[in-house]
PDB file of C-alpha atoms and ligand atoms in Angstrom:
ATOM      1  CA  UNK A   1     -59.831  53.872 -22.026  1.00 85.00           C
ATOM      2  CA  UNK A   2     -57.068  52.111 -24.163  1.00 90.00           C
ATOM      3  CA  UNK A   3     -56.874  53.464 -27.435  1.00 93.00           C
ATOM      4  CA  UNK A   4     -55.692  50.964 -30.134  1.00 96.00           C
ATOM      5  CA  UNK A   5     -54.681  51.422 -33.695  1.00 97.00           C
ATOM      6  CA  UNK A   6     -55.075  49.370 -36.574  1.00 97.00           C
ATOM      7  CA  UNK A   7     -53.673  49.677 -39.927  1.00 98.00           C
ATOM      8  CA  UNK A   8     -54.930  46.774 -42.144  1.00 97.00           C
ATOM      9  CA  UNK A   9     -56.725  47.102 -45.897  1.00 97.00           C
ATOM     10  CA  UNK A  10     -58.987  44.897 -45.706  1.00 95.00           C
ATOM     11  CA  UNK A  11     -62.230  46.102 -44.876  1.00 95.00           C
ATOM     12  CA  UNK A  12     -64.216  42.925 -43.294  1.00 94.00           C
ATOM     13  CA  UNK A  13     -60.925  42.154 -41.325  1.00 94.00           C
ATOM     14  CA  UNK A  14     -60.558  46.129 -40.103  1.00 95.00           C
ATOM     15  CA  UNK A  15     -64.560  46.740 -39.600  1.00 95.00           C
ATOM     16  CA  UNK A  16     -64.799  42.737 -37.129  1.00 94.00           C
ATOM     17  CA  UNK A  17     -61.210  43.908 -35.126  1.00 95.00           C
ATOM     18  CA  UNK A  18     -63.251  47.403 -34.787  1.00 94.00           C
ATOM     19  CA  UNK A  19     -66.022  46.203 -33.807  1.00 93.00           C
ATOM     20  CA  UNK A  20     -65.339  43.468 -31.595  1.00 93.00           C
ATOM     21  CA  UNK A  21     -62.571  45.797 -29.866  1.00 94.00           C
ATOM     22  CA  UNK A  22     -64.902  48.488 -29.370  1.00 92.00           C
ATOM     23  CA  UNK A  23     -67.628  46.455 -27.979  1.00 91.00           C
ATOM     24  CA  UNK A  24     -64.709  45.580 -25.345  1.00 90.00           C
ATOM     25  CA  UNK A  25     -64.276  48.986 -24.363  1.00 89.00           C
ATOM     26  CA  UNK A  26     -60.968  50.476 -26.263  1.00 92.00           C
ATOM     27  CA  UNK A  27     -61.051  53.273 -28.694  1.00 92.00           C
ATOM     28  CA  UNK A  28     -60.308  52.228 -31.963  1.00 94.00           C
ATOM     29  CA  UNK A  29     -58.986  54.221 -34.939  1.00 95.00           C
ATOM     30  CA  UNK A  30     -58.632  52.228 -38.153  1.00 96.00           C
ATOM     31  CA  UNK A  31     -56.291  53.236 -40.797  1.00 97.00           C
ATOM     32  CA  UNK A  32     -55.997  51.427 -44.473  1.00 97.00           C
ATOM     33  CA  UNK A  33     -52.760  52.706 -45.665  1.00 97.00           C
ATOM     34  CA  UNK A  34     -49.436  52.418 -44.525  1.00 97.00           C
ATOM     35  CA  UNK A  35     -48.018  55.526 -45.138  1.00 97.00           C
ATOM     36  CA  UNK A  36     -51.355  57.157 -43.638  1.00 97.00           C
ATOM     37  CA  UNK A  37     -50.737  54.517 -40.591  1.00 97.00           C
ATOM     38  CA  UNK A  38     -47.631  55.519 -39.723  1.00 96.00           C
ATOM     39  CA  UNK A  39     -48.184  59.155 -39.392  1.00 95.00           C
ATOM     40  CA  UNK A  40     -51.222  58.706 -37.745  1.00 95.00           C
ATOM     41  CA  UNK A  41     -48.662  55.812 -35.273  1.00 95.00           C
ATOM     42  CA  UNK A  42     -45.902  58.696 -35.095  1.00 93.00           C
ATOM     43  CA  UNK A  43     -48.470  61.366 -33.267  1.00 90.00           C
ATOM     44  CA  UNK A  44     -48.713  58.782 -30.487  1.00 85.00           C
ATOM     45  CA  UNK A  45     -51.184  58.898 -27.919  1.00 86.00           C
ATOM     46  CA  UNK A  46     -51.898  55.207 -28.700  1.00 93.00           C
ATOM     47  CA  UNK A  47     -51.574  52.194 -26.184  1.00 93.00           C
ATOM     48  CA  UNK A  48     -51.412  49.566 -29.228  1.00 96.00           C
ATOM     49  CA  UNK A  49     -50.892  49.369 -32.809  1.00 97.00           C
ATOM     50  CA  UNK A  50     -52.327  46.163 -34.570  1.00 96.00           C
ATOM     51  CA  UNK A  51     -50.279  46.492 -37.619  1.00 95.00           C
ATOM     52  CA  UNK A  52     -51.300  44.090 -40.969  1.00 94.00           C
ATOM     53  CA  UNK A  53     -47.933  43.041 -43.032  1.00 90.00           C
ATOM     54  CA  UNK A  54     -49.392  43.714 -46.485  1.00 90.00           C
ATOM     55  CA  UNK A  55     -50.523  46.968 -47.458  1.00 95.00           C
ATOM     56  CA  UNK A  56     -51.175  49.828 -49.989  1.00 96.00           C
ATOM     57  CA  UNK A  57     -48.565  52.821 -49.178  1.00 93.00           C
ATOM     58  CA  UNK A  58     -45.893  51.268 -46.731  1.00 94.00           C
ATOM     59  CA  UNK A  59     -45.808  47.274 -45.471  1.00 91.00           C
ATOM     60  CA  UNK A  60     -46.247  46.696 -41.978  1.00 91.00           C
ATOM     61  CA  UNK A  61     -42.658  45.473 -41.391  1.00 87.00           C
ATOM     62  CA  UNK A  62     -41.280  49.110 -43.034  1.00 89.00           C
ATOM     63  CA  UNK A  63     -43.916  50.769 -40.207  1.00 93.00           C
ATOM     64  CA  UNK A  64     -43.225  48.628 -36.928  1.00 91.00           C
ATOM     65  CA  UNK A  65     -39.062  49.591 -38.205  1.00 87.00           C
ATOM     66  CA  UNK A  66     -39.285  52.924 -38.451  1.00 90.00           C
ATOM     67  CA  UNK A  67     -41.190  53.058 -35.175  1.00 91.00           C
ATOM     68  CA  UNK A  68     -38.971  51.146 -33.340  1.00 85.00           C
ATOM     69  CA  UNK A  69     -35.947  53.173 -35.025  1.00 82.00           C
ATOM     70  CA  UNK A  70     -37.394  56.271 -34.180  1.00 83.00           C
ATOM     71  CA  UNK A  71     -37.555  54.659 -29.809  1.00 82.00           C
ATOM     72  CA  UNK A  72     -41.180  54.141 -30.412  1.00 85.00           C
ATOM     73  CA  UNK A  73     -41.819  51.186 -27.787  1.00 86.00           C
ATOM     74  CA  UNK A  74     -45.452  51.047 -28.027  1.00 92.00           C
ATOM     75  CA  UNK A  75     -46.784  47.163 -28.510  1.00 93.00           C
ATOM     76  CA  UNK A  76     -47.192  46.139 -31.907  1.00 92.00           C
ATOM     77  CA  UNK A  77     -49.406  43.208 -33.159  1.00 92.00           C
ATOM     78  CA  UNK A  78     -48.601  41.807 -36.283  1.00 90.00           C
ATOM     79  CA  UNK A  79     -51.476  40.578 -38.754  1.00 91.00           C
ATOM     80  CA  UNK A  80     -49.743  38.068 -41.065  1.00 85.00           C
ATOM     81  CA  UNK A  81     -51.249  35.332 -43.946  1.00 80.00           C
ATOM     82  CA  UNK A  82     -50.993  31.836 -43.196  1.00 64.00           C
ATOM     83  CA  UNK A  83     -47.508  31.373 -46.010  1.00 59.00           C
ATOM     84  CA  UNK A  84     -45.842  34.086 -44.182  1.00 59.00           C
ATOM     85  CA  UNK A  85     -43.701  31.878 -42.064  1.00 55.00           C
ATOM     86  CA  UNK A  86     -40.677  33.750 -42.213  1.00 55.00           C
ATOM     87  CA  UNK A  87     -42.486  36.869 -41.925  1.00 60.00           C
ATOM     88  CA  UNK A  88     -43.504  36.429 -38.605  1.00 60.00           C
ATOM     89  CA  UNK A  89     -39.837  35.946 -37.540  1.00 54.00           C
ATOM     90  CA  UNK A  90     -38.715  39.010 -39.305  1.00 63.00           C
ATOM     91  CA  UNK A  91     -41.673  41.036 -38.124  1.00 60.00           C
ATOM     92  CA  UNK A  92     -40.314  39.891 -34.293  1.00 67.00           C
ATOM     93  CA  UNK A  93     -36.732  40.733 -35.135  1.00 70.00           C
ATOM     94  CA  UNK A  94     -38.043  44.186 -36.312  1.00 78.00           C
ATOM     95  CA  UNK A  95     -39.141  44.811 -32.772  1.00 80.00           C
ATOM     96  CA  UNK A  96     -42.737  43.806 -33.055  1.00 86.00           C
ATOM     97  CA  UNK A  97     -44.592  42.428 -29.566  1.00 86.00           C
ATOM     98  CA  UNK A  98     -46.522  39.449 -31.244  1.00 85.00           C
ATOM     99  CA  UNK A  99     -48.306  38.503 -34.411  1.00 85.00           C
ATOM    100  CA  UNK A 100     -51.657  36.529 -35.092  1.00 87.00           C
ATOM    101  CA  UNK A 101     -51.899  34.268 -38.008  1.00 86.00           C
ATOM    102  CA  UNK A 102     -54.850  34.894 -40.969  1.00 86.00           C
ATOM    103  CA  UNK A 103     -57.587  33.804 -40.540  1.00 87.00           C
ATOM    104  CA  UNK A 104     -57.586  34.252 -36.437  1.00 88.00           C
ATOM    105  CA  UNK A 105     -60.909  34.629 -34.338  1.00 87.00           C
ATOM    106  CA  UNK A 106     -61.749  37.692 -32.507  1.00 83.00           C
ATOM    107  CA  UNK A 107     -60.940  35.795 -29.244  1.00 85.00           C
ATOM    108  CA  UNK A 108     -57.438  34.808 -30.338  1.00 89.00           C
ATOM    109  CA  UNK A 109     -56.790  38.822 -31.297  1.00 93.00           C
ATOM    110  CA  UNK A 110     -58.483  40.229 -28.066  1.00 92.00           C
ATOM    111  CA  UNK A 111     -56.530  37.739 -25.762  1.00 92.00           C
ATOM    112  CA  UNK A 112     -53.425  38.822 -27.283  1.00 92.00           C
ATOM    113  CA  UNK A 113     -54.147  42.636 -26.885  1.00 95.00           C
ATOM    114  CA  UNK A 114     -55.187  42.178 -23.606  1.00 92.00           C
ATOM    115  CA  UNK A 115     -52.012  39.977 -22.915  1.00 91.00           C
ATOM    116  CA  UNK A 116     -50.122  43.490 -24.225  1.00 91.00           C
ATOM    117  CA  UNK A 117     -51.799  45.932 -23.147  1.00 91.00           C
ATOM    118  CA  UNK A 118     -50.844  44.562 -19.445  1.00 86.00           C
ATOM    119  CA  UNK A 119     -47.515  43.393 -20.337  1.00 79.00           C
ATOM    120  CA  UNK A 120     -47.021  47.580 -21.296  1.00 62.00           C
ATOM    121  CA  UNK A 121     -48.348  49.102 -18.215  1.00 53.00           C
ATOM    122  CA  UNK A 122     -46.107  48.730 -16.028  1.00 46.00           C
ATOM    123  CA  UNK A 123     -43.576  50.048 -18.581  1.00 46.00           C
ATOM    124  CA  UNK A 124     -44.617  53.402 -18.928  1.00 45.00           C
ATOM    125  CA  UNK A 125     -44.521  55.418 -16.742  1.00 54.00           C
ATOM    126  CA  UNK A 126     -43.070  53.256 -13.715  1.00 60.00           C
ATOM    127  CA  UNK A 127     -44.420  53.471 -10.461  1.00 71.00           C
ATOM    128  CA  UNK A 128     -42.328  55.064  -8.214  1.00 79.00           C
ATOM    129  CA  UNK A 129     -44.103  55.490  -4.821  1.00 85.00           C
ATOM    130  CA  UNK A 130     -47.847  54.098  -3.257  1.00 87.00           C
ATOM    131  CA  UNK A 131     -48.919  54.167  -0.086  1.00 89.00           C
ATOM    132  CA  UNK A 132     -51.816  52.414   1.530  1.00 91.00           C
ATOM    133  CA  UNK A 133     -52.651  52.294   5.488  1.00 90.00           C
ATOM    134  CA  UNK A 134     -49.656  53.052   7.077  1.00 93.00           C
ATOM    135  CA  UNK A 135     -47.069  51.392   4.208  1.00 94.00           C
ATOM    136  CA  UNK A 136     -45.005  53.092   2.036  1.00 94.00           C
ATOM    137  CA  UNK A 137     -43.404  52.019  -0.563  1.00 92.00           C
ATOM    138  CA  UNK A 138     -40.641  53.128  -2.744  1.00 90.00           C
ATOM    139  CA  UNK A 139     -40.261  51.548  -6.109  1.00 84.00           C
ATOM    140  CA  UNK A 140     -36.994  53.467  -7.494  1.00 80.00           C
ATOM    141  CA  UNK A 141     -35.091  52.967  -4.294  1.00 84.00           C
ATOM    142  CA  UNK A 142     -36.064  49.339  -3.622  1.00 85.00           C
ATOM    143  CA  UNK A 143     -37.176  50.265   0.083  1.00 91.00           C
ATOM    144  CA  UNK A 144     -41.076  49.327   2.072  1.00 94.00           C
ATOM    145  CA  UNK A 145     -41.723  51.210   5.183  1.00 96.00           C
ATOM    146  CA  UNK A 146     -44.824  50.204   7.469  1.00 96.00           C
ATOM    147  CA  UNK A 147     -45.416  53.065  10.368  1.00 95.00           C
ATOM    148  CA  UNK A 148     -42.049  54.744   9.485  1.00 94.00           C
ATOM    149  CA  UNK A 149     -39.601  51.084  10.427  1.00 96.00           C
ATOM    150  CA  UNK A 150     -37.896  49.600   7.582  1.00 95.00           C
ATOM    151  CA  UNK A 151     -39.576  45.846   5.837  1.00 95.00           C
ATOM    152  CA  UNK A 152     -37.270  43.714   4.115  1.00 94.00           C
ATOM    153  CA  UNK A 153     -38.970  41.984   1.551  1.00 92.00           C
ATOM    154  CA  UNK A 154     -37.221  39.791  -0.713  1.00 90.00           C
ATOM    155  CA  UNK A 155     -36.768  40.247  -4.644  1.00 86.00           C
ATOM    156  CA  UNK A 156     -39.824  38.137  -5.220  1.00 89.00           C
ATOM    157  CA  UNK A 157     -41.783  40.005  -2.962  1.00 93.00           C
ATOM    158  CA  UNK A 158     -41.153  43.300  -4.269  1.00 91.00           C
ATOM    159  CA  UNK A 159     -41.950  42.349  -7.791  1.00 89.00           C
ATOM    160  CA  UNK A 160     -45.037  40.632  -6.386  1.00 93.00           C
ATOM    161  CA  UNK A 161     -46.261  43.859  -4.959  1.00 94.00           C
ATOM    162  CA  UNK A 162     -45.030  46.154  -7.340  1.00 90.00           C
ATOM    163  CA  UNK A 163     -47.296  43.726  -9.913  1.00 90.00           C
ATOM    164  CA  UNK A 164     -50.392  44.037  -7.597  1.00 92.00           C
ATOM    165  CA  UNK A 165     -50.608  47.532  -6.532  1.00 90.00           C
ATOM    166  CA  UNK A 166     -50.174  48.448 -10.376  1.00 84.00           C
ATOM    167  CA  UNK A 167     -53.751  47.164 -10.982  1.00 85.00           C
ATOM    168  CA  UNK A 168     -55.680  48.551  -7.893  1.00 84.00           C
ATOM    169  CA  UNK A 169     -59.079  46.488  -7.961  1.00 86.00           C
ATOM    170  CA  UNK A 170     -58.411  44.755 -10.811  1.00 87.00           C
ATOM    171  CA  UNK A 171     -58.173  40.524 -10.243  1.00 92.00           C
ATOM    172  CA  UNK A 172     -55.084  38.785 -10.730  1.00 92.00           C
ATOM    173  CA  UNK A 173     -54.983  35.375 -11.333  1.00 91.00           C
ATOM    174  CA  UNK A 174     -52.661  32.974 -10.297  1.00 89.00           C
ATOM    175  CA  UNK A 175     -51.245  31.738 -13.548  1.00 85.00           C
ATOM    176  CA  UNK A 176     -51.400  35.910 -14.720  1.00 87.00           C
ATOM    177  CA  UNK A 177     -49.341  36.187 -11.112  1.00 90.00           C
ATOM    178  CA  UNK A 178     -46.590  33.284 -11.933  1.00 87.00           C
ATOM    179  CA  UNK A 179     -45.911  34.520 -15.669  1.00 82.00           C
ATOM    180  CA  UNK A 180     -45.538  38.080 -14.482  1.00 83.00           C
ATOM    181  CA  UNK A 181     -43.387  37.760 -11.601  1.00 86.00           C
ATOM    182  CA  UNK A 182     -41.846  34.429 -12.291  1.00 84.00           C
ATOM    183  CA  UNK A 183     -41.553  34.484 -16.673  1.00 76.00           C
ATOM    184  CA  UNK A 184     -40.504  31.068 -17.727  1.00 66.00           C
ATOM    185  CA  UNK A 185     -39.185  29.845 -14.675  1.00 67.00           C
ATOM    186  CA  UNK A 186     -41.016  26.483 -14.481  1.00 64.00           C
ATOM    187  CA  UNK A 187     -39.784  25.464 -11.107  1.00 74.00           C
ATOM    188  CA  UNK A 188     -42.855  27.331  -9.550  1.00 77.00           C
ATOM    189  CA  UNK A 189     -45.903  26.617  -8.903  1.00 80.00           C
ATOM    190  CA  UNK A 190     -49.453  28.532  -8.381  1.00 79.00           C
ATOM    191  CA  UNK A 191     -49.233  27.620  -4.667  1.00 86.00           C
ATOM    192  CA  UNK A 192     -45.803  29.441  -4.768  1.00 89.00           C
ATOM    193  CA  UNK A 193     -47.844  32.780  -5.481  1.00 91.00           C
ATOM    194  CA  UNK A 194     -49.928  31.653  -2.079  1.00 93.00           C
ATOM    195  CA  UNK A 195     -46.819  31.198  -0.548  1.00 94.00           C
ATOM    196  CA  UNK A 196     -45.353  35.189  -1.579  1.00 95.00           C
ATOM    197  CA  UNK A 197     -48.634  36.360  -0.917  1.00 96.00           C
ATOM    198  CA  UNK A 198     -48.660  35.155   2.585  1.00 96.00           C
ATOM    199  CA  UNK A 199     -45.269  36.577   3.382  1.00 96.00           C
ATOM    200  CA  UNK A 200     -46.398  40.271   2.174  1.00 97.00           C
ATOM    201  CA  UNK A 201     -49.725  39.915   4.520  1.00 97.00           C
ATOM    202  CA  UNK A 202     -47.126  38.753   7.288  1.00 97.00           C
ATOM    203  CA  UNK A 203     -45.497  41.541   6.564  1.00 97.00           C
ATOM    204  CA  UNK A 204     -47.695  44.619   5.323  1.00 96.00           C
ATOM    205  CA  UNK A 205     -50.926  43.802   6.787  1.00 96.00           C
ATOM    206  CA  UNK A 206     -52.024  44.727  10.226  1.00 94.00           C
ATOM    207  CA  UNK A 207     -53.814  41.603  10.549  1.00 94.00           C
ATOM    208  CA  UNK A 208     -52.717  39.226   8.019  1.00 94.00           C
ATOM    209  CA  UNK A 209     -55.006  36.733   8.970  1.00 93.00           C
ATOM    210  CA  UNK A 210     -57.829  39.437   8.078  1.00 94.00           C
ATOM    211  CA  UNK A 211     -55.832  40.791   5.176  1.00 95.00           C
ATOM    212  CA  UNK A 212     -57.337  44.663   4.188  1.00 94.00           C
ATOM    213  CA  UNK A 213     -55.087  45.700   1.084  1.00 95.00           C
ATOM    214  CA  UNK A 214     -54.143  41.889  -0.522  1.00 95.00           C
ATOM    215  CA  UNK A 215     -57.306  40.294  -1.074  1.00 94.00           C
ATOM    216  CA  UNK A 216     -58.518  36.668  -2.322  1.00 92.00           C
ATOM    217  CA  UNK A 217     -60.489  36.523  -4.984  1.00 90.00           C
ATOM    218  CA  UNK A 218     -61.411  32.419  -3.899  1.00 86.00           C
ATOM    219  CA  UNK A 219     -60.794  30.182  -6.787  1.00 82.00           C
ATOM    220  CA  UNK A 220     -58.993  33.028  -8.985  1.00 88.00           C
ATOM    221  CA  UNK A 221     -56.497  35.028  -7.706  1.00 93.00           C
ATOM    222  CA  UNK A 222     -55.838  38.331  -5.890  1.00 95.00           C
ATOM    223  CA  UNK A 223     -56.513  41.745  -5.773  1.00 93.00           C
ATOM    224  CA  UNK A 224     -54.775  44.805  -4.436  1.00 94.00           C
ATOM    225  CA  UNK A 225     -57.474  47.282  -2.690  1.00 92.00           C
ATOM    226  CA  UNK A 226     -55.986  50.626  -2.901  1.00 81.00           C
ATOM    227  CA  UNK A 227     -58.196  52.284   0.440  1.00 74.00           C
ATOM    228  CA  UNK A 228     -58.673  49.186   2.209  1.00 57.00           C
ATOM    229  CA  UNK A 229     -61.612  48.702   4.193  1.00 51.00           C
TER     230      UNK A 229
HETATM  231 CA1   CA B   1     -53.412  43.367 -46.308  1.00 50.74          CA
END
């Protein structure tokens, strides 16, 4: 369970994030002053810190710098009032992941967090090896094996399946797929992913036409299926 903290004063704003984050299945702890907020941030063991800007103690620009000073790379979302234009920049350039504007709706915070809780997986730790079936793969030296001979796949690819097998049973949709593995490049398509999917089956699967490990979700995306059939 992803455990999220927030640091924000204001008790009907820190008691709806709780709430409506909790209800979603994180564990929440909810802090009210800064200073208190970034000791509690500096013991770690958190997967996101929702940090407001004003507060009692420390600000939440002063917290998300000395975190980031200190090689703290955990995602930060920043809380900021409607005037604070240039406060949103600055909390950025202090190392911060993303901000939400006051007031925001619970949907607009828990897309974000979602949106950085996945964008941090991958980060930490890396994936270095999976197998499935009679693949191997080997993330660190850049090298796929199926039954012991050698795959090529192409950068693409590799990405592709790296991004897939690090959220076994877990749907990925298309447009999650092309931001992931393709960023801003705008050249690209959703039937692109179809494309790079297909090559992998060709490639991976013992039967790609009766794929066992790269599934379709129809109409959404795909799936990776750690123990196949
Ligand atoms: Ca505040």
């Amino acid at each position: 369970m992803p455990r999220i903290l927030i640091v924000e004063d204001e008790d009907s704003i820190l008691m709806a994030l709780e709430d409506d984050l909790s209800l979603e299945g994180y564990a929440v702890t909810g802090e009210t002053d800064g200073a208190r907020g970034l000791e509690r941030a500096q013991k770690g063991g958190y997967d996101l810190i929702i940090l407001d800007v004003m507060l009692p103690g420390m600000d939440g620009f002063e917290i998300c710098k000395q975190l980031r000073g200190a090689g703290d790379t955990t995602p930060i979302l920043m809380l900021t009032a409607k005037s604070q234009e240039v406060d949103k920049v600055l909390g950025l350039e202090l190392g911060a992941d993303d901000y939400v504007t006051k007031p925001f709706s619970p949907r607009e915070v828990l897309a974000r967090v979602k949106a950085l809780l996945r964008r941090g997986k991958p980060a930490n730790p890396p994936l270095e090896r999976v197998s499935f079936g009679d693949v191997e793969v080997d993330f660190k030296g850049y090298e796929v094996r199926k039954a012991g001979v050698q795959v090529e796949l192409t950068a693409k690819e590799f990405t592709l399946l790296r991004l897939l097998v690090s959220h076994p049973g877990e749907v990925l949709r298309r447009d999650t797929i092309l931001n992931e593995v393709w960023g801003d490049d705008w050249d690209v398509f959703p039937r692109t992913v179809d494309t790079h999917v297909a090559n992998l089956r060709r490639k991976l699967e013992d039967d790609p036409a009766d794929p066992k490990y790269i599934v379709n979700v129809r109409g959404v995306g795909y799936k990776f299926v750690a123990d196949g059939p």
